Short mmCIF file of C-alpha atoms in Angstrom, two decimals:
data_model
loop_
_atom_site.label_atom_id
_atom_site.label_comp_id
_atom_site.label_asym_id
_atom_site.label_seq_id
_atom_site.Cartn_x
_atom_site.Cartn_y
_atom_site.Cartn_z
CA MET A 19 -17.52 18.00 43.09
CA LEU A 20 -18.64 18.26 39.50
CA THR A 21 -21.55 16.01 38.42
CA GLU A 22 -19.48 14.31 35.68
CA ARG A 23 -16.81 13.41 38.24
CA ARG A 24 -19.40 11.89 40.63
CA HIS A 25 -20.77 9.86 37.89
CA GLU A 26 -17.27 8.56 36.99
CA ILE A 27 -16.68 7.57 40.69
CA ILE A 28 -20.04 5.80 40.84
CA LEU A 29 -19.36 3.78 37.72
CA GLU A 30 -15.72 3.05 38.76
CA ILE A 31 -16.97 1.60 42.07
CA LEU A 32 -19.62 -0.47 40.41
CA LYS A 33 -17.16 -1.89 37.93
CA GLN A 34 -14.98 -2.97 40.92
CA LYS A 35 -17.73 -4.34 43.16
CA GLY A 36 -20.62 -5.19 40.89
CA SER A 37 -23.08 -3.54 43.31
CA VAL A 38 -22.96 -0.60 45.76
CA ARG A 39 -25.18 0.91 48.46
CA ILE A 40 -26.05 4.58 48.60
CA ASN A 41 -24.36 5.21 51.86
CA GLU A 42 -21.05 3.95 50.22
CA LEU A 43 -21.45 6.47 47.36
CA VAL A 44 -22.25 9.29 49.77
CA GLU A 45 -18.97 8.62 51.58
CA ALA A 46 -16.94 8.17 48.37
CA THR A 47 -18.20 11.37 46.79
CA SER A 48 -18.61 13.45 49.97
CA THR A 49 -22.07 14.56 48.94
CA SER A 50 -25.64 14.17 50.06
CA GLU A 51 -27.97 11.18 49.81
CA SER A 52 -30.43 13.15 47.76
CA THR A 53 -27.71 14.06 45.23
CA ILE A 54 -26.58 10.45 44.91
CA ARG A 55 -30.18 9.34 44.34
CA ARG A 56 -30.51 11.87 41.49
CA ASP A 57 -27.25 10.69 40.00
CA LEU A 58 -28.45 7.07 40.17
CA THR A 59 -31.75 7.94 38.42
CA PHE A 60 -29.97 9.74 35.69
CA LEU A 61 -27.33 7.02 35.21
CA GLU A 62 -30.29 4.45 35.01
CA SER A 63 -31.98 6.50 32.44
CA VAL A 64 -28.93 6.26 30.12
CA ASN A 65 -28.58 2.56 30.79
CA ALA A 66 -25.36 2.83 32.67
CA LEU A 67 -26.51 0.92 35.79
CA LYS A 68 -29.72 -0.55 37.41
CA ARG A 69 -31.08 1.00 40.58
CA VAL A 70 -32.00 -1.56 43.37
CA HIS A 71 -33.41 -1.13 46.89
CA GLY A 72 -30.84 1.04 48.68
CA GLY A 73 -28.29 1.22 45.95
CA ALA A 74 -27.38 0.11 42.38
CA THR A 75 -25.84 -2.76 40.39
CA LEU A 76 -24.18 -3.24 36.99
CA LEU A 77 -26.50 -4.19 34.21
CA LYS A 78 -26.03 -7.81 33.17
CA GLY A 79 -25.46 -9.05 29.64
CA ARG A 80 -28.64 -10.48 28.18
CA PHE A 81 -26.95 -13.76 27.34
CA ASN A 82 -25.18 -13.83 30.82
CA GLU A 83 -26.23 -16.78 32.90
CA PRO A 84 -24.72 -17.44 36.42
CA SER A 85 -24.10 -21.09 37.22
CA TYR A 86 -26.26 -22.98 39.79
CA GLY A 87 -23.31 -22.75 42.26
CA GLU A 88 -22.90 -19.00 41.88
CA LYS A 89 -26.62 -18.46 42.39
CA GLN A 90 -26.73 -20.69 45.33
CA ASP A 91 -24.56 -18.33 47.31
CA GLN A 92 -26.50 -15.17 46.44
CA TYR A 93 -29.49 -13.62 48.29
CA VAL A 94 -29.67 -16.64 50.56
CA GLN A 95 -31.85 -15.08 53.22
CA GLU A 96 -34.15 -13.45 50.76
CA LYS A 97 -34.63 -16.76 48.81
CA THR A 98 -35.36 -18.62 52.01
CA MET A 99 -38.17 -16.17 52.90
CA ILE A 100 -39.64 -16.40 49.49
CA ALA A 101 -39.45 -20.18 49.41
CA ARG A 102 -41.00 -20.62 52.74
CA TYR A 103 -44.02 -18.58 51.68
CA ALA A 104 -44.34 -20.26 48.26
CA ALA A 105 -44.29 -23.66 49.88
CA SER A 106 -47.20 -22.60 52.21
CA LEU A 107 -49.42 -22.16 49.07
CA ILE A 108 -49.30 -25.87 48.23
CA GLU A 109 -52.36 -27.81 49.50
CA ASP A 110 -53.17 -31.42 49.91
CA GLY A 111 -54.11 -32.99 46.60
CA ASP A 112 -52.13 -30.51 44.47
CA CYS A 113 -50.15 -31.47 41.37
CA VAL A 114 -47.17 -29.07 41.32
CA TYR A 115 -44.41 -28.13 38.88
CA LEU A 116 -41.12 -27.04 40.40
CA ASP A 117 -38.83 -25.29 38.00
CA ALA A 118 -35.14 -25.89 38.18
CA GLY A 119 -33.42 -23.18 40.30
CA THR A 120 -32.03 -22.30 43.62
CA THR A 121 -35.13 -20.66 45.12
CA THR A 122 -37.46 -23.42 44.04
CA PHE A 123 -35.03 -25.90 45.44
CA LYS A 124 -35.26 -24.17 48.88
CA MET A 125 -39.04 -24.66 48.75
CA ILE A 126 -38.69 -28.46 49.18
CA GLN A 127 -37.40 -28.17 52.79
CA PHE A 128 -40.72 -26.38 53.71
CA LEU A 129 -43.05 -28.71 51.96
CA ASN A 130 -45.17 -30.36 54.73
CA LYS A 131 -47.99 -31.85 52.60
CA LYS A 132 -47.56 -35.55 51.72
CA ASP A 133 -50.59 -36.01 49.56
CA ILE A 134 -49.10 -34.06 46.62
CA ILE A 135 -47.42 -34.91 43.33
CA VAL A 136 -44.29 -32.83 42.27
CA VAL A 137 -42.88 -32.81 38.64
CA THR A 138 -39.64 -31.10 38.26
CA ASN A 139 -36.82 -30.53 35.68
CA GLY A 140 -34.39 -29.82 38.44
CA LEU A 141 -31.56 -32.35 38.93
CA LYS A 142 -30.79 -30.97 42.39
CA HIS A 143 -34.55 -31.18 43.32
CA ILE A 144 -35.28 -34.83 42.88
CA ASP A 145 -33.06 -36.28 45.66
CA MET A 146 -34.58 -34.06 48.28
CA LEU A 147 -38.13 -34.82 47.06
CA VAL A 148 -37.40 -38.60 47.36
CA GLU A 149 -35.83 -38.11 50.77
CA LYS A 150 -38.92 -36.36 52.00
CA ASP A 151 -41.10 -39.28 50.64
CA ILE A 152 -42.95 -36.92 48.24
CA ASN A 153 -44.47 -38.46 45.11
CA ALA A 154 -42.16 -37.09 42.47
CA TYR A 155 -41.49 -37.24 38.76
CA ILE A 156 -38.35 -35.84 37.05
CA VAL A 157 -38.69 -34.67 33.47
CA GLY A 158 -36.57 -36.60 30.98
CA GLY A 159 -34.35 -34.85 28.38
CA LYS A 160 -31.08 -33.14 27.83
CA VAL A 161 -29.11 -32.16 30.98
CA LYS A 162 -27.87 -28.59 31.15
CA SER A 163 -24.96 -28.79 33.55
CA ARG A 164 -24.58 -25.03 34.17
CA THR A 165 -28.10 -24.66 35.72
CA LYS A 166 -28.67 -28.40 36.70
CA ALA A 167 -31.78 -28.28 34.61
CA VAL A 168 -33.31 -30.80 32.19
CA ILE A 169 -34.30 -29.11 28.94
CA GLY A 170 -34.73 -29.83 25.16
CA THR A 171 -37.37 -31.39 22.88
CA ASP A 172 -37.65 -34.62 24.94
CA ALA A 173 -38.27 -32.61 28.12
CA LEU A 174 -40.89 -30.49 26.32
CA LYS A 175 -42.69 -33.57 25.01
CA ASN A 176 -42.56 -35.12 28.46
CA ILE A 177 -44.01 -32.17 30.35
CA GLU A 178 -46.81 -31.66 27.74
CA LYS A 179 -48.70 -34.72 29.01
CA PHE A 180 -49.18 -33.20 32.56
CA ARG A 181 -51.65 -30.74 34.00
CA PHE A 182 -50.71 -28.83 37.14
CA ASP A 183 -52.60 -27.04 39.81
CA LYS A 184 -49.65 -24.78 40.53
CA CYS A 185 -46.28 -24.12 39.08
CA PHE A 186 -43.34 -22.30 40.82
CA MET A 187 -40.84 -20.70 38.43
CA GLY A 188 -37.36 -19.15 38.60
CA MET A 189 -36.69 -16.27 36.14
CA ASN A 190 -33.54 -14.30 35.12
CA GLY A 191 -35.27 -11.11 34.29
CA ILE A 192 -38.57 -9.32 35.19
CA HIS A 193 -39.25 -6.11 33.22
CA LEU A 194 -42.29 -3.87 32.87
CA ASP A 195 -42.07 -3.77 29.06
CA TYR A 196 -40.32 -7.14 28.25
CA GLY A 197 -42.07 -9.40 30.82
CA PHE A 198 -40.35 -12.62 32.16
CA THR A 199 -37.08 -13.50 30.38
CA THR A 200 -34.29 -16.03 30.48
CA PRO A 201 -30.95 -16.41 28.53
CA ASP A 202 -31.63 -19.87 27.08
CA SER A 203 -34.29 -20.46 24.38
CA GLU A 204 -34.81 -24.15 25.42
CA GLU A 205 -35.43 -23.28 28.97
CA ALA A 206 -37.74 -20.43 27.95
CA ILE A 207 -39.97 -22.76 25.93
CA LEU A 208 -40.12 -25.24 28.85
CA LYS A 209 -40.95 -22.46 31.38
CA ASP A 210 -43.64 -21.03 29.20
CA THR A 211 -45.18 -24.46 28.63
CA ALA A 212 -45.26 -25.23 32.37
CA ILE A 213 -46.98 -21.87 33.05
CA ASN A 214 -49.55 -22.56 30.32
CA LEU A 215 -50.26 -26.09 31.74
CA SER A 216 -50.91 -24.72 35.28
CA ARG A 217 -54.08 -23.47 36.88
CA GLU A 218 -51.96 -20.94 38.84
CA ALA A 219 -48.45 -19.79 38.12
CA PHE A 220 -45.92 -18.19 40.48
CA VAL A 221 -42.58 -16.59 39.73
CA LEU A 222 -40.18 -16.43 42.67
CA ALA A 223 -37.74 -13.52 42.46
CA ASP A 224 -35.47 -11.59 44.75
CA GLU A 225 -35.01 -7.86 44.06
CA SER A 226 -32.03 -8.40 41.71
CA LYS A 227 -34.28 -9.79 39.00
CA PHE A 228 -36.44 -6.63 38.52
CA GLY A 229 -35.52 -4.38 35.63
CA GLU A 230 -33.42 -7.11 34.14
CA VAL A 231 -33.88 -8.32 30.54
CA ALA A 232 -32.41 -11.57 29.44
CA PHE A 233 -32.13 -12.89 25.88
CA VAL A 234 -35.33 -14.85 25.44
CA LYS A 235 -38.88 -13.83 26.45
CA VAL A 236 -40.76 -16.50 28.48
CA ALA A 237 -44.18 -14.84 29.02
CA ASP A 238 -46.08 -11.62 29.81
CA LEU A 239 -46.14 -10.45 33.43
CA LYS A 240 -49.85 -11.08 33.63
CA LYS A 241 -49.22 -14.88 33.22
CA ALA A 242 -47.91 -15.32 36.70
CA VAL A 243 -48.02 -13.93 40.30
CA ILE A 244 -44.67 -12.61 41.45
CA ILE A 245 -43.49 -13.50 44.89
CA THR A 246 -40.57 -11.34 46.08
CA ASN A 247 -38.93 -10.13 49.26
CA CYS A 248 -39.15 -6.28 48.94
CA GLU A 249 -41.10 -3.46 47.52
CA VAL A 250 -39.20 -2.88 44.27
CA GLU A 251 -38.67 0.32 42.21
CA ASP A 252 -41.83 1.09 40.17
CA TYR A 253 -43.85 -1.25 42.44
CA ASP A 254 -47.19 0.36 41.50
CA LYS A 255 -46.46 -0.09 37.79
CA TYR A 256 -45.73 -3.73 38.30
CA ARG A 257 -48.99 -4.01 40.28
CA ASN A 258 -50.86 -2.63 37.33
CA LYS A 259 -49.54 -5.54 35.23
CA THR A 260 -49.74 -8.47 37.64
CA ARG A 261 -50.21 -9.54 41.24
CA ILE A 262 -47.29 -9.14 43.46
CA LYS A 263 -46.86 -10.75 47.03
CA VAL A 264 -44.14 -9.11 49.08
CA VAL A 265 -42.78 -11.44 51.79
CA THR A 266 -41.52 -9.64 54.80
CA GLU A 267 -40.63 -12.56 57.23
#
């Protein structure tokens, strides 16, 4: 099969499914795994797709933002692994900021320290924090229904009076050149402020976030430790810019 035809088939499958595994492409093109890997490397170099562990996905629009409900059903097992480890980093006496997001939300079920204070801008988060009898504050401001987050000028003023031992952040994009990014400028400012007000900052990210670039930059990679679930493409290059903890169980 001609190279151009293989590329067409790969992109056609991606448009239909959104993501694809290498073994599916091997079968669809009746070619070898090494050939498909070379094809994916080339197509990524011309910005036609994004390689991920074991396959490829379509590139997302930089202003594209999945809803909370959509994200809730994606990468569930991976998010649970990441959240469990992140929660284990919280110690008695910590003042913690939990960013709105589905992975940070999962952290709450694993919190076993009572002598802590948690501040959050996540509407979904506060009920579970109260149910667990954890001292909690919710940031006041404008409600963003799509992500169940509190944002805006009032939220920014509210958060600026706090100082945190640790913050745990969600992020839409993590890129070697463009750093941490998110589609919404108001959320970006709030995330950046929380990171700057924290002694330690952690970004929780499954493999789909790597290589993505959203509309607004939040911070440079060096500003936070990345907690993820797999060894991503260009792992060593990321390690040169920040610390990465890969959770395997």
